[in-house]
Structure formats: C-alpha cells, structure tokens
Amino acid sequence: MPDKDKIAITLDHGAGGKLAHQLTTELLLPLFDNPLLAQLHDGAVFETDQGRLAFSTDTFVVDPLFFPGGSIGELAVNGTVNDLAMCGALPRYLSMGLIVEEGLPMADLRRVLEQARAAMDLAGVQLITGDTKVVPRGAADKLFINTAGIGVVPPGIRIGGDGARPGDRILLSGTMADHGIAVLTQREQMAFQSDVRSDTAPLNAMAQAVLAAAPGVRVLRDPTRGGVGTALNEIAVQSAVGMTIQEALLPVDPAVAGICDLLGFDPLYLANEGKMLCCAPAQQAEAALAAMQASPYGRRAAIIGEVTAQEPGRVVMATRIGGRRIVDMLTGEQLPRIC
Amino acid sequence: MPDKDKIAITLDHGAGGKLAHQLTTELLLPLFDNPLLAQLHDGAVFETDQGRLAFSTDTFVVDPLFFPGGSIGELAVNGTVNDLAMCGALPRYLSMGLIVEEGLPMADLRRVLEQARAAMDLAGVQLITGDTKVVPRGAADKLFINTAGIGVVPPGIRIGGDGARPGDRILLSGTMADHGIAVLTQREQMAFQSDVRSDTAPLNAMAQAVLAAAPGVRVLRDPTRGGVGTALNEIAVQSAVGMTIQEALLPVDPAVAGICDLLGFDPLYLANEGKMLCCAPAQQAEAALAAMQASPYGRRAAIIGEVTAQEPGRVVMATRIGGRRIVDMLTGEQLPRIC
C-alpha cells in the first residue's frame, strides 16, 4: 500500500477485522513472504528431521489486568496454548516476554504470574525462557505480556484454514462473547451487576479429543479478537467455500445476550478466549460434538451451521425470523485492549 | 520475597543488573520452577525425538525507534538470533509480536519492518508467525516488538553459563558500549556531533566459526543490557569461578570512550548488540580469536582476561595503572529503554 504510507495506525488495525486483515495481507505478508507465514493460521507448522512442530505467538494488552474469570496471566498462557491446539499440536513449551510499567505494584505482578503458572499446569506446558523489560511511567500501561509457544504435531494431523469442504458441519464449542463482555463490564465500572465471567481456558485436550473422535476434521480455529463472525469469514475465504449458520443454534448466555442488547454489541463479533470452531465432515459431526460436550469447556457445544458450495468466501446467517443476513468480517474496533 | 510485595517495580528491575537478577531468582524462577528455565541462559535447549532445539525470546522497547546504525527492527531480529547463537544453535525461525501505539505513522512501521526483514535475510532466519496489537494513544510509546526464535543445536554442542574453567581465556569480539552510546546520543539530542553507531549485528555465523575452531569452548554470551561487566559476573557465578580482566586489553572505540568520560558512564556496563564473550581453553584461545577476527563483526576481537580458581563468583579488573578493581554486577539503571 505505497500510497497509504501517509496514514497512521489506528485502533482498527489491531481489531482482528478488515483493517487488521489488510495490514497483514498488504504489508506484513509481502514483506516477510514465505510459505510458512502464508499459511495465515493461528500458528505455523514446520518440519524437523523427525516430526512436525507448531510455533505461535500472541501479545496481551488487556485492560484491566484482572477481570471476572481471569487475568492477563491466564490469557497469555491460554492464548498461545490455544493457537497451538488449533494447529492440532500438543503444546509443550512457552516463552514469556514481559513489558512492565515502572510503578506496577509487585503484588500485582506476582498475582498475574501465579495465575499464569496455574494456567500452565492446567494446560500441561512449561515456561522455559523469558525476558523482562521495565519502561518508565507513562511509556506503557501497567503490564503487557507476550508468549510464544512450541507444540508437537502428531503424525497424520493436517489442520489449516483451507480445509473446509461443502457439506461439512460447523461446530462451536460453547457460548459466544463471554470474555468480551466480562472485560467490558469490569472496565467500564458498569452500574449493573453481572455474573458474566471470561471463558479463558486451555483447549488443547478438547481439540485432541475432537480429532480422535472425528479424524476427518481439517479446520480448527479459536474465535478470539473479531469473534465467531470474523473467524468464520477467514475460514470461508481461505477454503473458498460459503457458510450458512443458524441464528437459533448459536449458543449465547442469556446475561451476555442481555448486555449485548443493552449496549448495542453483536456477540458474533466479541472476543472468546476458551472456545473453538471446527468444520467436520457430516458423518463425523455428531462424534465431534460429543467429544466437545465431554470436555469441561465444551458442555454447551453446538452444531451451528454448514459449509456450502455457494458464494465462496461469504458467511450467511439464517435468522430466527426466517430472514437471511450476511455476516461480514468485523469492521472497526468494538473493544480495544480486549485481550 | 513475600515481605517485599508492598514494593513497586522500578526501572532497575529491568536493567539487567542486580535488581533484575533478584526479580528472576526470587520471583520468576521459584514460580515457574523447571530444569530448562533454571539453565538461566540466553535461551533454553530442549530435546526432541531427534536432536536438540534452542528456544529464546526478547522484547524490545528501545527509544528512539531509529538510531545511528540501526532501528528497533534490526535489534528485535538480531537480539533473538544472538540469544540462540549463544546457545550454540543455528537460528531458523522467528515469531514477532508487535504492540503499536495508535497514531504511529504507517511509514515508520513499514521502515522498521523492512529493516527487520533485511536483518532476517542477513542472519538466515524466517519469520513464520506473528501477532499485532494496537493500543490507544498514550497506552504505549510508539512501538514495542517481541521476538521469539527457534534454532537447531548441532550434535555435540554443549554451551551454558556454567562451563567456564580456571585457566580458560576470556575473549570479547570487539569494542564495548557502541550500542549504548549510539542510542544515548540520539535520544538526548546531544549538542556534540558523534559518529558512534550501534553495533547491532547477527552473531550466529561468528559463533559457529568459533565453535568449529575451538571445540573446547563451553561458554558463549552476548553482553547486551548490563554490558560486559554484568555478563562476566553472571558467568562467574554460574560457573563458580573467578575472573581477571585487563583494563588495557578491553577494546573501546575512542569516540565512545570520550563520550563515556564526559558523561560519567562506564563502558563495561553499557549495552552491546553485536558482540559476544567466550571462554576458551588456553590452548584453543588463539584459534577462537582468529575465528572471531575473520568475521566482519569481530575484527577488533581481543583476549581480555582469564578465568581463575580464586574468589569464585568475583570479577576483578587489573587497571592500567597497576591497581585492582572489583567489577561488580550493574546496580541501578544507567540507561532505560536502551534495547
């Protein structure tokens, strides 16, 4: 985008929607062009002498650091664990890079790191290398955490955003938008009481269970920033397929739905931190669903729609009232610093 | 440090000196306790089914983004490349996590990333996964970059901070403090003209050449934050040896020495971004030195001292005027946001 160099970075460039997609495809991909990066998946899978490894990274800038259901510590661990899990990998090792603002109470740092450690134990991963930078007051806001992770991809597993086929069923492992709403209500000091908690959770065991139960699954994705709507669009584009989802089948917690109605948010575009999407061949869809529902993080899993051959790259929602609505990629930032 | 939880994080906690060491050994290591992390090396080395891999991460918060001799883009690549190289590894793959402040000119981001790409080509590594977060104006300062990297450790290579033995010669691959002074003069808009440029450079080829020429080398380290003085102290502690270095043998560029004199900085504690230390058995020291000097980044390499059995953990400098000065670990932050 040579003519666009006069523009400045906006919040939308980080929102996981259209502008972020454009930044990736127009600046980052051409610049760092290579086949592994071009997979455009949650993580990259590369061959070693024996076996394949997955490698992924994610940075967390969530505000506030602590919110109902979790903290930046758990997010930073689960985020990278889940990116690896969505490659079909068994997450093994993490790195952690901290950027701390001068003045952060040591007790807050300790609490965040303790919660990170607990999340690592739950996911079965180890922190093996790290780095800490402290910046002067005002040069960063409290604490940012980057994690990168390495996982082992079992033989025979081939997962990618381009693996959806017409006829596949689309599965979602539980309710949408819990994380987005939990952070939002905490941040805005909302007057109303809410029991909504972040869904931050490790998805590696559930992902492996799904792949064991439904070996035909070729697409896994965790709908974080940009939500389910954006993640489905990415898959539809990469697989060159259409998708139809049923509004009536989309799991949403009633409290989350209520807050979304009140504030004018669409749960399809709010962040999730412990949910996964998968596309499963029709004859294996029930087995995949059962595997999800057997997980403590997948009890409300549902089949939400179907992959189609019509209108490749387009996601359509059949509404409750019998209409048909196009589900576009998120445009603009709904909630900055949500993860 | 349970009684210390009331304290807050200070700049010194990120300075690569005593407080940073304390944060690592008293909070991070006990919390994330595992043998790989406890290596306390620039990167962690772990076994896979066939062969060993090295994994490392580093975050860059340098201010300003551009300085004589480089930018945050080159630093972010070379920093992780060098951490892997100091494990004896061949760096292969990088991840990159960007935190961008809203309002950063797109042209600046593009320039940084182009310089990162050029540095990757020079080092022979590929970016294979990444993440971009944008935070609102004022929540971060311009741009922070985290990189993590994976390298392959050739069979037979065993490098660690604990491998120094009495009688080993201590080698430094070139002049000290160039990076620290280059950033400082740029940042402070100094009135005097200076030709000092950052030494940011990839050290992987030089490290491999040293290991080929001097297979008895068991310690490699790049003296970044905290400088040569702090890096030597870390090795002395981990190896439980003493060290004596000769002031007269320490390579310092005259312009850097002059600025240090003027401003009261000690080049022993200023950051380097393209230099390495190694400890080589006495009979292989000349071969290691020749390998360094044959590299474009090691022309001014020198043998600067010797590992001793006296006073384990202590580094002593024989001064030009025949005195003896203890070289302690850096205490306090000389220059925040130097890398």
XYZ file of C-alpha atoms in Angstrom:
678
model
C 0.000 0.000 0.000
C 2.633 2.562 -1.075
C 0.137 5.416 -1.412
C -1.112 4.752 2.069
C 2.144 5.439 3.859
C 0.935 8.841 4.955
C -1.746 7.249 7.066
C -1.242 6.371 10.691
C -2.010 3.216 12.607
C -5.494 3.222 14.087
C -7.095 1.014 16.695
C -8.895 -0.775 13.877
C -5.571 -2.114 12.607
C -5.391 -4.229 15.738
C -9.002 -5.260 15.959
C -8.867 -8.590 14.173
C -11.189 -7.345 11.447
C -10.889 -5.876 7.989
C -8.140 -3.300 8.560
C -6.089 -5.797 10.528
C -6.512 -8.282 7.698
C -5.397 -5.607 5.252
C -2.312 -4.754 7.327
C -1.410 -8.428 7.282
C -2.030 -9.108 3.616
C -0.737 -5.823 2.215
C 2.247 -5.044 4.440
C 3.327 -7.997 6.550
C 2.879 -10.940 4.194
C 4.581 -9.388 1.151
C 7.436 -8.143 3.327
C 8.153 -11.383 5.150
C 6.994 -13.570 2.308
C 7.474 -17.289 2.910
C 5.251 -20.358 2.644
C 5.069 -20.984 6.401
C 3.909 -17.472 7.234
C 1.500 -17.570 4.305
C -0.416 -20.398 5.995
C -2.119 -17.497 7.813
C -3.103 -19.833 10.575
C -3.078 -19.395 14.339
C 0.405 -20.882 14.334
C 2.970 -22.114 11.840
C 3.800 -25.779 11.396
C 7.272 -26.738 10.215
C 9.082 -29.992 9.574
C 12.073 -31.132 11.608
C 14.215 -34.184 10.934
C 11.640 -36.287 12.655
C 8.132 -34.957 13.088
C 6.482 -31.600 12.811
C 6.425 -28.739 15.283
C 3.977 -25.864 15.620
C 5.131 -22.387 16.615
C 2.883 -19.490 17.578
C 2.957 -16.145 19.360
C 0.442 -13.774 20.872
C 0.704 -10.499 22.781
C -1.692 -9.495 25.543
C -2.510 -5.888 26.379
C -5.848 -6.427 28.116
C -7.167 -3.649 30.315
C -7.823 -4.142 33.216
C -5.234 -6.756 34.213
C -7.784 -8.591 36.365
C -11.374 -9.298 35.350
C -14.135 -11.733 36.303
C -12.936 -15.226 35.455
C -9.278 -14.477 34.930
C -6.363 -12.151 34.392
C -3.803 -11.251 31.776
C -1.706 -14.112 33.193
C -4.177 -16.829 32.248
C -4.976 -15.162 28.933
C -1.309 -15.055 27.972
C -0.909 -18.769 28.614
C -4.219 -19.984 27.227
C -3.976 -17.733 24.180
C -0.802 -19.325 22.919
C -1.757 -22.813 24.111
C -4.949 -22.487 22.088
C -3.207 -21.199 18.979
C -1.031 -24.306 19.081
C -4.026 -26.526 19.815
C -5.768 -25.077 16.746
C -2.836 -26.385 14.668
C -3.645 -29.854 16.012
C -0.474 -29.668 18.092
C 0.271 -30.818 21.615
C 1.562 -27.630 23.304
C 4.824 -28.220 25.172
C 6.971 -25.140 25.821
C 6.282 -21.442 26.292
C 8.395 -18.304 26.309
C 7.218 -15.181 28.100
C 8.241 -11.581 27.453
C 7.057 -9.001 29.990
C 6.840 -5.246 29.487
C 6.251 -3.717 32.907
C 5.471 -0.072 33.578
C 7.565 1.447 36.326
C 5.420 1.654 39.450
C 3.381 -1.516 38.939
C 2.829 -2.965 42.409
C 4.982 -6.044 42.874
C 1.939 -7.782 44.362
C 0.046 -7.344 41.082
C 2.927 -8.766 39.077
C 3.172 -11.690 41.456
C -0.552 -12.396 41.245
C -0.531 -12.285 37.434
C 2.441 -14.636 37.279
C 0.925 -17.036 39.796
C -2.204 -17.226 37.677
C -0.052 -17.770 34.594
C 1.710 -20.615 36.363
C -1.591 -22.225 37.353
C -2.776 -21.958 33.744
C 0.433 -23.627 32.544
C -0.118 -26.509 34.927
C -3.693 -26.895 33.738
C -2.601 -26.937 30.102
C 0.430 -29.118 30.731
C 3.028 -26.709 29.359
C 6.304 -25.371 30.752
C 7.783 -21.894 30.659
C 11.380 -22.400 29.555
C 12.655 -18.964 28.556
C 11.688 -15.378 29.291
C 12.581 -11.721 29.284
C 11.543 -8.707 31.367
C 11.674 -5.088 30.286
C 10.672 -2.182 32.514
C 9.716 1.107 30.873
C 9.364 4.497 32.579
C 5.990 5.554 33.967
C 3.671 6.529 31.131
C 5.567 4.647 28.406
C 3.297 1.608 28.777
C 0.077 0.913 30.646
C 0.811 -1.363 33.637
C 1.759 -4.664 32.017
C 1.897 -6.258 28.580
C 2.737 -9.933 28.109
C 3.912 -11.752 25.022
C 4.038 -15.519 24.929
C 5.326 -17.758 22.185
C 4.879 -21.498 22.207
C 6.109 -24.707 20.655
C 3.976 -27.787 20.221
C 4.381 -31.209 18.671
C 2.037 -32.109 15.813
C 1.162 -35.818 15.940
C 1.729 -37.796 12.722
C -1.192 -37.676 10.321
C -2.695 -34.457 11.661
C -3.162 -31.803 8.953
C -5.112 -28.768 10.094
C -5.421 -25.468 8.284
C -7.836 -22.697 7.444
C -8.163 -24.065 3.912
C -9.581 -27.471 4.817
C -13.351 -26.763 4.904
C -15.430 -28.606 2.290
C -19.052 -28.145 1.203
C -21.259 -30.364 3.320
C -19.067 -30.056 6.416
C -20.903 -29.161 9.601
C -19.731 -26.123 11.571
C -19.345 -26.665 15.311
C -18.843 -24.118 18.076
C -17.715 -25.407 21.476
C -19.885 -23.113 23.612
C -21.363 -19.700 24.291
C -20.133 -16.646 22.436
C -18.773 -13.335 23.748
C -18.291 -14.230 27.419
C -14.748 -12.889 27.503
C -15.583 -9.663 25.699
C -18.474 -8.865 27.988
C -16.592 -9.850 31.173
C -13.762 -7.441 30.376
C -16.087 -4.712 29.192
C -18.270 -4.706 32.286
C -15.195 -4.685 34.502
C -13.570 -1.865 32.589
C -16.457 0.469 32.353
C -17.351 0.164 36.023
C -20.840 -0.603 34.871
C -23.610 0.264 37.222
C -25.449 -3.008 36.660
C -24.336 -6.200 38.322
C -23.280 -9.012 36.054
C -22.198 -12.589 36.693
C -20.539 -12.883 33.329
C -17.067 -14.376 33.573
C -14.340 -14.684 30.977
C -14.232 -18.103 29.333
C -10.407 -18.179 29.276
C -9.456 -21.870 29.178
C -6.957 -24.246 27.573
C -8.425 -26.022 24.550
C -5.654 -28.498 23.812
C -7.298 -31.535 25.390
C -10.646 -30.776 23.737
C -9.010 -30.279 20.351
C -7.221 -33.615 20.591
C -10.437 -35.325 21.683
C -12.252 -33.882 18.665
C -9.514 -35.035 16.293
C -9.576 -38.522 17.807
C -13.366 -38.771 17.555
C -13.616 -37.161 14.122
C -10.403 -37.786 12.192
C -11.853 -36.101 9.123
C -11.701 -32.687 10.789
C -9.373 -30.396 8.823
C -10.230 -26.988 10.316
C -9.938 -25.828 13.929
C -9.937 -22.182 14.963
C -10.400 -20.264 18.196
C -12.547 -17.172 17.630
C -10.714 -14.596 19.776
C -10.483 -10.944 18.622
C -13.125 -10.346 15.985
C -15.254 -13.167 17.368
C -17.024 -16.053 15.684
C -18.166 -13.881 12.796
C -14.673 -12.865 11.778
C -13.183 -16.338 12.297
C -15.829 -17.915 10.051
C -15.117 -15.332 7.362
C -11.408 -16.125 7.491
C -12.092 -19.830 7.050
C -14.602 -19.211 4.247
C -12.045 -17.130 2.353
C -9.133 -19.494 2.907
C -11.177 -22.571 1.962
C -13.043 -20.796 -0.854
C -16.381 -22.040 0.449
C -19.625 -20.493 1.575
C -21.104 -20.920 5.027
C -24.609 -20.817 6.409
C -25.131 -20.553 10.139
C -28.422 -20.654 12.016
C -29.072 -17.810 14.431
C -31.305 -20.048 16.528
C -28.471 -22.514 17.044
C -25.834 -20.020 18.211
C -25.148 -20.525 21.920
C -25.236 -17.275 23.888
C -25.515 -16.936 27.637
C -28.727 -15.023 28.482
C -26.842 -12.491 30.645
C -24.381 -11.859 27.809
C -27.227 -11.529 25.317
C -28.933 -9.029 27.596
C -25.850 -6.842 27.990
C -25.188 -7.011 24.241
C -28.760 -5.871 23.547
C -28.449 -3.064 26.039
C -25.136 -1.763 24.724
C -25.619 -2.499 21.063
C -22.921 -5.127 20.679
C -23.227 -8.164 18.437
C -21.999 -11.307 20.228
C -20.879 -12.678 16.849
C -18.025 -10.160 16.907
C -16.999 -10.178 20.556
C -13.894 -11.974 21.776
C -13.827 -15.508 23.142
C -10.811 -16.933 24.940
C -11.879 -20.505 25.548
C -13.962 -21.521 22.555
C -13.186 -23.315 19.332
C -14.774 -23.665 15.946
C -14.386 -26.756 13.837
C -15.556 -27.970 10.456
C -16.323 -31.681 10.476
C -17.466 -33.984 7.671
C -21.239 -34.514 8.043
C -20.941 -38.165 9.043
C -18.448 -37.303 11.825
C -20.185 -34.178 13.110
C -22.078 -35.884 15.917
C -18.921 -37.624 17.117
C -17.045 -34.315 17.128
C -19.922 -32.688 19.009
C -19.943 -35.437 21.614
C -16.178 -35.033 22.109
C -16.639 -31.305 22.664
C -19.510 -31.799 25.075
C -17.481 -34.309 27.083
C -14.915 -31.582 27.815
C -15.426 -29.320 30.844
C -15.040 -26.379 28.457
C -17.451 -27.680 25.820
C -20.654 -28.571 27.609
C -22.657 -26.086 25.574
C -21.119 -27.045 22.240
C -23.471 -26.978 19.254
C -23.610 -27.575 15.540
C -24.290 -24.062 14.290
C -24.351 -24.419 10.537
C -22.974 -25.909 7.381
C -20.301 -25.320 4.767
C -21.746 -24.744 1.295
C -20.539 -24.527 -2.277
C -22.472 -21.304 -2.908
C -20.930 -17.846 -2.774
C -17.369 -18.807 -1.835
C -15.934 -16.548 0.853
C -19.341 -15.472 2.136
C -20.900 -16.291 5.511
C -24.679 -16.049 5.727
C -26.892 -16.294 8.802
C -30.403 -17.675 8.636
C -32.169 -15.504 11.202
C -34.709 -16.567 13.781
C -37.457 -14.802 11.889
C -36.685 -16.611 8.641
C -34.505 -13.930 7.068
C -31.021 -14.085 5.652
C -28.245 -11.801 6.825
C -24.699 -11.555 5.547
C -22.156 -11.984 8.341
C -19.261 -9.800 7.248
C -15.812 -9.573 8.742
C -15.660 -7.164 11.680
C -15.027 -3.610 10.536
C -13.720 -1.240 13.122
C -12.812 -1.875 16.716
C -15.624 -2.794 19.045
C -13.489 -3.040 22.157
C -9.824 -2.036 22.219
C -7.480 -3.935 24.533
C -9.878 -6.839 24.966
C -7.010 -9.358 25.079
C 10.233 -12.188 48.662
C 6.872 -12.224 50.491
C 7.672 -9.176 52.637
C 8.574 -7.232 49.541
C 5.174 -7.387 47.915
C 4.396 -3.855 49.000
C 7.152 -2.528 46.824
C 6.617 -1.472 43.255
C 8.525 -2.295 40.106
C 11.302 0.187 39.379
C 13.356 0.797 36.272
C 16.196 -1.062 37.950
C 14.170 -4.276 37.814
C 14.573 -4.204 34.048
C 18.141 -3.044 33.861
C 19.918 -6.367 33.555
C 21.711 -5.818 36.862
C 21.265 -6.760 40.494
C 17.574 -5.997 40.957
C 16.711 -7.702 37.688
C 18.711 -10.719 38.815
C 16.832 -10.683 42.103
C 13.448 -10.483 40.353
C 14.451 -13.507 38.310
C 15.858 -15.617 41.107
C 13.373 -14.688 43.832
C 10.092 -14.424 41.924
C 10.271 -15.894 38.429
C 12.433 -18.970 38.931
C 10.679 -20.322 42.033
C 7.290 -19.700 40.444
C 7.964 -21.351 37.087
C 10.444 -23.826 38.505
C 11.746 -26.323 35.960
C 15.200 -27.534 34.894
C 15.080 -25.907 31.456
C 14.264 -22.457 32.784
C 16.833 -22.906 35.534
C 19.589 -23.050 32.917
C 19.357 -19.239 33.186
C 20.934 -18.927 29.785
C 20.130 -16.651 26.866
C 17.866 -19.383 25.572
C 16.626 -22.806 26.629
C 17.736 -26.007 24.940
C 15.400 -28.991 24.894
C 15.482 -32.465 23.419
C 13.178 -33.649 20.671
C 12.910 -37.141 19.232
C 15.886 -36.420 17.064
C 18.213 -33.623 18.021
C 18.034 -30.616 20.277
C 16.331 -27.299 19.733
C 17.001 -23.931 21.324
C 14.168 -21.522 22.173
C 14.557 -17.913 23.233
C 12.611 -14.677 23.487
C 13.409 -10.996 23.853
C 11.305 -7.833 23.939
C 12.476 -4.515 22.525
C 11.317 -1.158 23.842
C 14.182 0.997 22.600
C 13.648 4.742 22.435
C 14.007 6.231 19.836
C 12.897 3.685 17.228
C 15.652 4.757 14.848
C 19.243 5.490 15.870
C 22.634 5.629 14.182
C 23.433 2.157 12.877
C 20.008 0.625 13.174
C 16.448 0.551 14.407
C 14.197 -1.443 16.692
C 13.565 -3.719 13.697
C 17.153 -4.903 13.408
C 17.533 -5.093 17.190
C 14.475 -7.306 17.501
C 15.819 -9.757 14.944
C 19.479 -9.731 15.959
C 18.640 -9.879 19.655
C 16.863 -13.199 19.397
C 19.182 -14.537 16.697
C 22.087 -13.835 19.047
C 20.423 -15.410 22.069
C 20.026 -18.587 20.010
C 23.581 -18.305 18.673
C 24.843 -18.066 22.270
C 23.254 -21.489 22.872
C 25.436 -22.821 20.058
C 22.299 -23.133 17.929
C 21.691 -22.424 14.261
C 18.781 -19.946 14.329
C 15.978 -20.942 11.968
C 12.536 -19.492 12.737
C 11.277 -16.327 14.398
C 7.927 -15.155 15.715
C 7.162 -11.457 16.046
C 4.639 -9.772 18.349
C 4.032 -6.078 17.747
C 2.469 -3.605 20.180
C 1.727 -0.452 18.212
C 0.535 2.825 19.688
C -2.426 4.308 17.870
C -1.152 7.142 15.682
C 2.213 5.648 14.762
C 2.872 6.715 11.178
C 2.438 3.766 8.836
C 5.671 4.810 7.134
C 7.588 4.319 10.398
C 6.099 0.880 10.891
C 6.948 -0.039 7.327
C 10.537 1.172 7.692
C 11.032 -0.773 10.928
C 9.638 -3.932 9.380
C 11.725 -3.553 6.236
C 14.825 -3.285 8.376
C 13.710 -6.332 10.342
C 13.295 -8.243 7.094
C 16.771 -7.234 5.914
C 18.206 -8.372 9.251
C 16.428 -11.730 8.888
C 17.944 -12.222 5.461
C 21.395 -11.382 6.778
C 21.013 -13.845 9.643
C 19.355 -16.528 7.505
C 16.151 -16.805 9.546
C 12.481 -16.728 8.589
C 9.528 -15.077 10.279
C 6.842 -17.757 10.386
C 4.224 -16.492 12.848
C 3.222 -13.151 14.282
C 0.691 -11.014 16.069
C -0.182 -7.319 16.067
C -1.892 -5.410 18.865
C -2.775 -1.729 18.679
C -3.295 0.173 21.930
C -4.877 3.607 22.332
C -2.698 6.704 22.247
C -0.737 7.020 25.480
C -1.067 3.357 26.487
C 2.307 2.522 24.924
C 5.139 4.589 23.472
C 5.152 4.222 19.668
C 6.189 0.595 19.134
C 7.355 -2.394 21.150
C 8.486 -5.615 19.484
C 8.826 -9.088 20.926
C 10.549 -11.823 19.004
C 10.930 -15.472 19.928
C 13.116 -17.832 17.998
C 13.841 -21.489 17.418
C 17.249 -22.849 16.478
C 18.790 -26.247 15.898
C 21.653 -27.247 18.171
C 24.198 -29.349 16.242
C 25.161 -32.682 17.797
C 27.976 -32.448 20.307
C 27.497 -28.773 21.119
C 27.025 -28.108 24.853
C 27.043 -24.450 25.779
C 25.991 -22.949 29.085
C 26.865 -20.288 31.601
C 28.340 -22.938 33.884
C 31.070 -24.149 31.543
C 33.947 -21.796 32.411
C 37.036 -23.459 33.931
C 40.095 -21.933 35.626
C 42.763 -21.304 33.036
C 40.253 -20.510 30.264
C 40.940 -17.332 28.353
C 38.148 -14.742 28.130
C 37.529 -13.342 24.653
C 35.446 -10.349 23.609
C 34.585 -9.998 19.925
C 35.023 -6.222 19.651
C 34.551 -2.767 21.110
C 32.280 -2.212 24.092
C 29.323 0.137 24.534
C 28.791 1.223 20.917
C 25.064 0.472 21.022
C 24.500 2.177 24.357
C 26.256 5.351 23.293
C 24.637 5.427 19.831
C 21.149 5.328 21.351
C 22.004 7.730 24.133
C 23.415 10.427 21.864
C 20.427 10.115 19.570
C 17.947 10.275 22.408
C 19.338 13.198 24.271
C 19.707 15.346 21.165
C 23.250 15.921 22.269
C 24.890 19.125 21.196
C 28.121 17.415 20.188
C 28.457 15.522 16.940
C 29.242 11.852 17.214
C 29.959 9.174 14.621
C 29.166 6.365 17.034
C 26.864 3.763 15.516
C 25.073 0.855 17.120
C 26.882 -2.450 16.671
C 23.625 -4.386 16.110
C 24.590 -7.479 14.108
C 23.844 -11.199 13.828
C 26.428 -13.317 15.635
C 25.341 -16.782 14.520
C 27.993 -17.269 11.853
C 30.756 -15.990 14.136
C 29.606 -18.215 16.987
C 29.652 -21.293 14.767
C 33.107 -20.351 13.437
C 34.410 -20.054 16.994
C 32.965 -23.430 17.954
C 34.473 -25.040 14.860
C 37.891 -23.511 15.508
C 37.856 -24.081 19.268
C 35.679 -27.094 20.066
C 36.575 -26.842 23.742
C 34.532 -23.637 24.111
C 31.727 -24.188 26.625
C 30.585 -20.604 27.294
C 29.236 -18.040 24.833
C 27.311 -14.955 25.885
C 26.289 -11.676 24.270
C 26.729 -8.786 26.689
C 23.587 -6.743 26.000
C 21.781 -4.929 28.852
C 24.167 -4.614 31.763
C 27.162 -4.802 29.443
C 30.346 -6.860 29.594
C 30.717 -6.314 33.327
C 27.357 -7.826 34.185
C 27.662 -10.699 31.695
C 31.046 -11.713 33.135
C 29.591 -11.655 36.652
C 26.758 -13.945 35.559
C 29.199 -16.441 34.085
C 31.484 -16.257 37.128
C 28.551 -17.040 39.433
C 27.092 -19.818 37.276
C 30.483 -21.474 36.760
C 31.670 -20.801 40.326
C 34.953 -19.360 39.091
C 36.833 -16.112 39.462
C 37.785 -13.890 36.554
C 40.552 -11.379 35.983
C 40.317 -8.974 33.073
C 42.922 -6.459 31.930
C 41.735 -2.893 31.510
C 44.447 -2.268 28.929
C 43.128 -5.112 26.752
C 39.455 -4.022 26.694
C 38.551 -2.760 23.222
C 36.751 0.596 23.323
C 36.276 2.950 20.400
C 37.989 6.293 21.181
C 34.823 8.280 20.437
C 32.818 6.034 22.776
C 35.487 6.330 25.458
C 35.403 10.100 25.131
C 31.634 10.338 25.481
C 31.688 7.929 28.428
C 34.325 10.087 30.144
C 32.328 13.222 29.504
C 29.035 11.820 30.793
C 30.355 9.616 33.542
C 29.362 6.262 32.062
C 31.441 3.120 32.381
C 31.632 1.268 29.033
C 31.833 -2.013 30.976
C 28.145 -1.602 31.823
C 26.726 -0.198 28.602
C 24.754 -2.323 26.168
C 26.203 -4.096 23.155
C 24.014 -5.609 20.443
C 26.588 -7.259 18.207
C 29.308 -8.544 20.486
C 29.995 -11.864 22.131
C 32.051 -13.111 25.027
C 33.524 -16.586 25.092
C 35.609 -18.637 27.473
C 38.084 -20.854 25.621
C 40.590 -23.386 26.910
C 44.031 -21.725 26.900
C 45.404 -23.879 24.084
C 42.414 -23.038 21.830
C 42.199 -19.348 22.661
C 44.255 -18.137 19.709
C 42.200 -20.253 17.312
C 38.967 -18.837 18.770
C 40.376 -15.319 18.482
C 41.348 -15.863 14.858
C 37.840 -17.141 14.091
C 36.331 -14.024 15.649
C 38.696 -11.701 13.803
C 37.859 -13.376 10.494
C 34.209 -12.334 10.936
C 33.104 -8.918 9.669
C 31.690 -8.301 13.159
C 34.806 -9.420 15.047
C 37.725 -7.560 13.564
C 38.553 -5.911 16.866
C 38.188 -9.078 18.936
C 40.633 -9.466 21.815
C 41.609 -11.782 24.627
C 40.685 -9.655 27.631
C 41.456 -11.856 30.587
C 41.459 -15.220 32.253
C 39.267 -17.473 34.337
C 40.746 -18.207 37.764
C 40.138 -20.517 40.691
C 40.334 -17.670 43.208
C 37.297 -15.938 44.661
C 34.550 -17.853 42.840
C 31.849 -15.526 41.568
C 34.063 -12.454 41.571
C 35.307 -10.494 38.562
C 38.403 -8.383 39.074
C 39.955 -5.862 36.711
C 43.687 -5.192 36.643
C 43.752 -1.476 35.888
C 46.085 0.348 33.545
C 47.898 1.934 36.465
C 48.601 -1.410 38.127
C 45.648 -1.408 40.542
C 42.932 -3.971 41.133
C 39.255 -3.113 40.931
C 36.281 -5.332 41.596
C 33.882 -5.399 38.650
C 30.501 -5.841 40.272
C 27.196 -6.566 38.619
C 25.437 -3.417 37.412
C 23.353 -1.841 40.154
C 20.686 0.557 39.050
C 19.680 1.555 35.577
C 22.190 3.514 33.554
C 20.005 3.943 30.503
C 16.366 2.883 30.443
C 14.915 1.635 27.137
C 18.322 1.016 25.609
C 17.098 -2.071 23.752
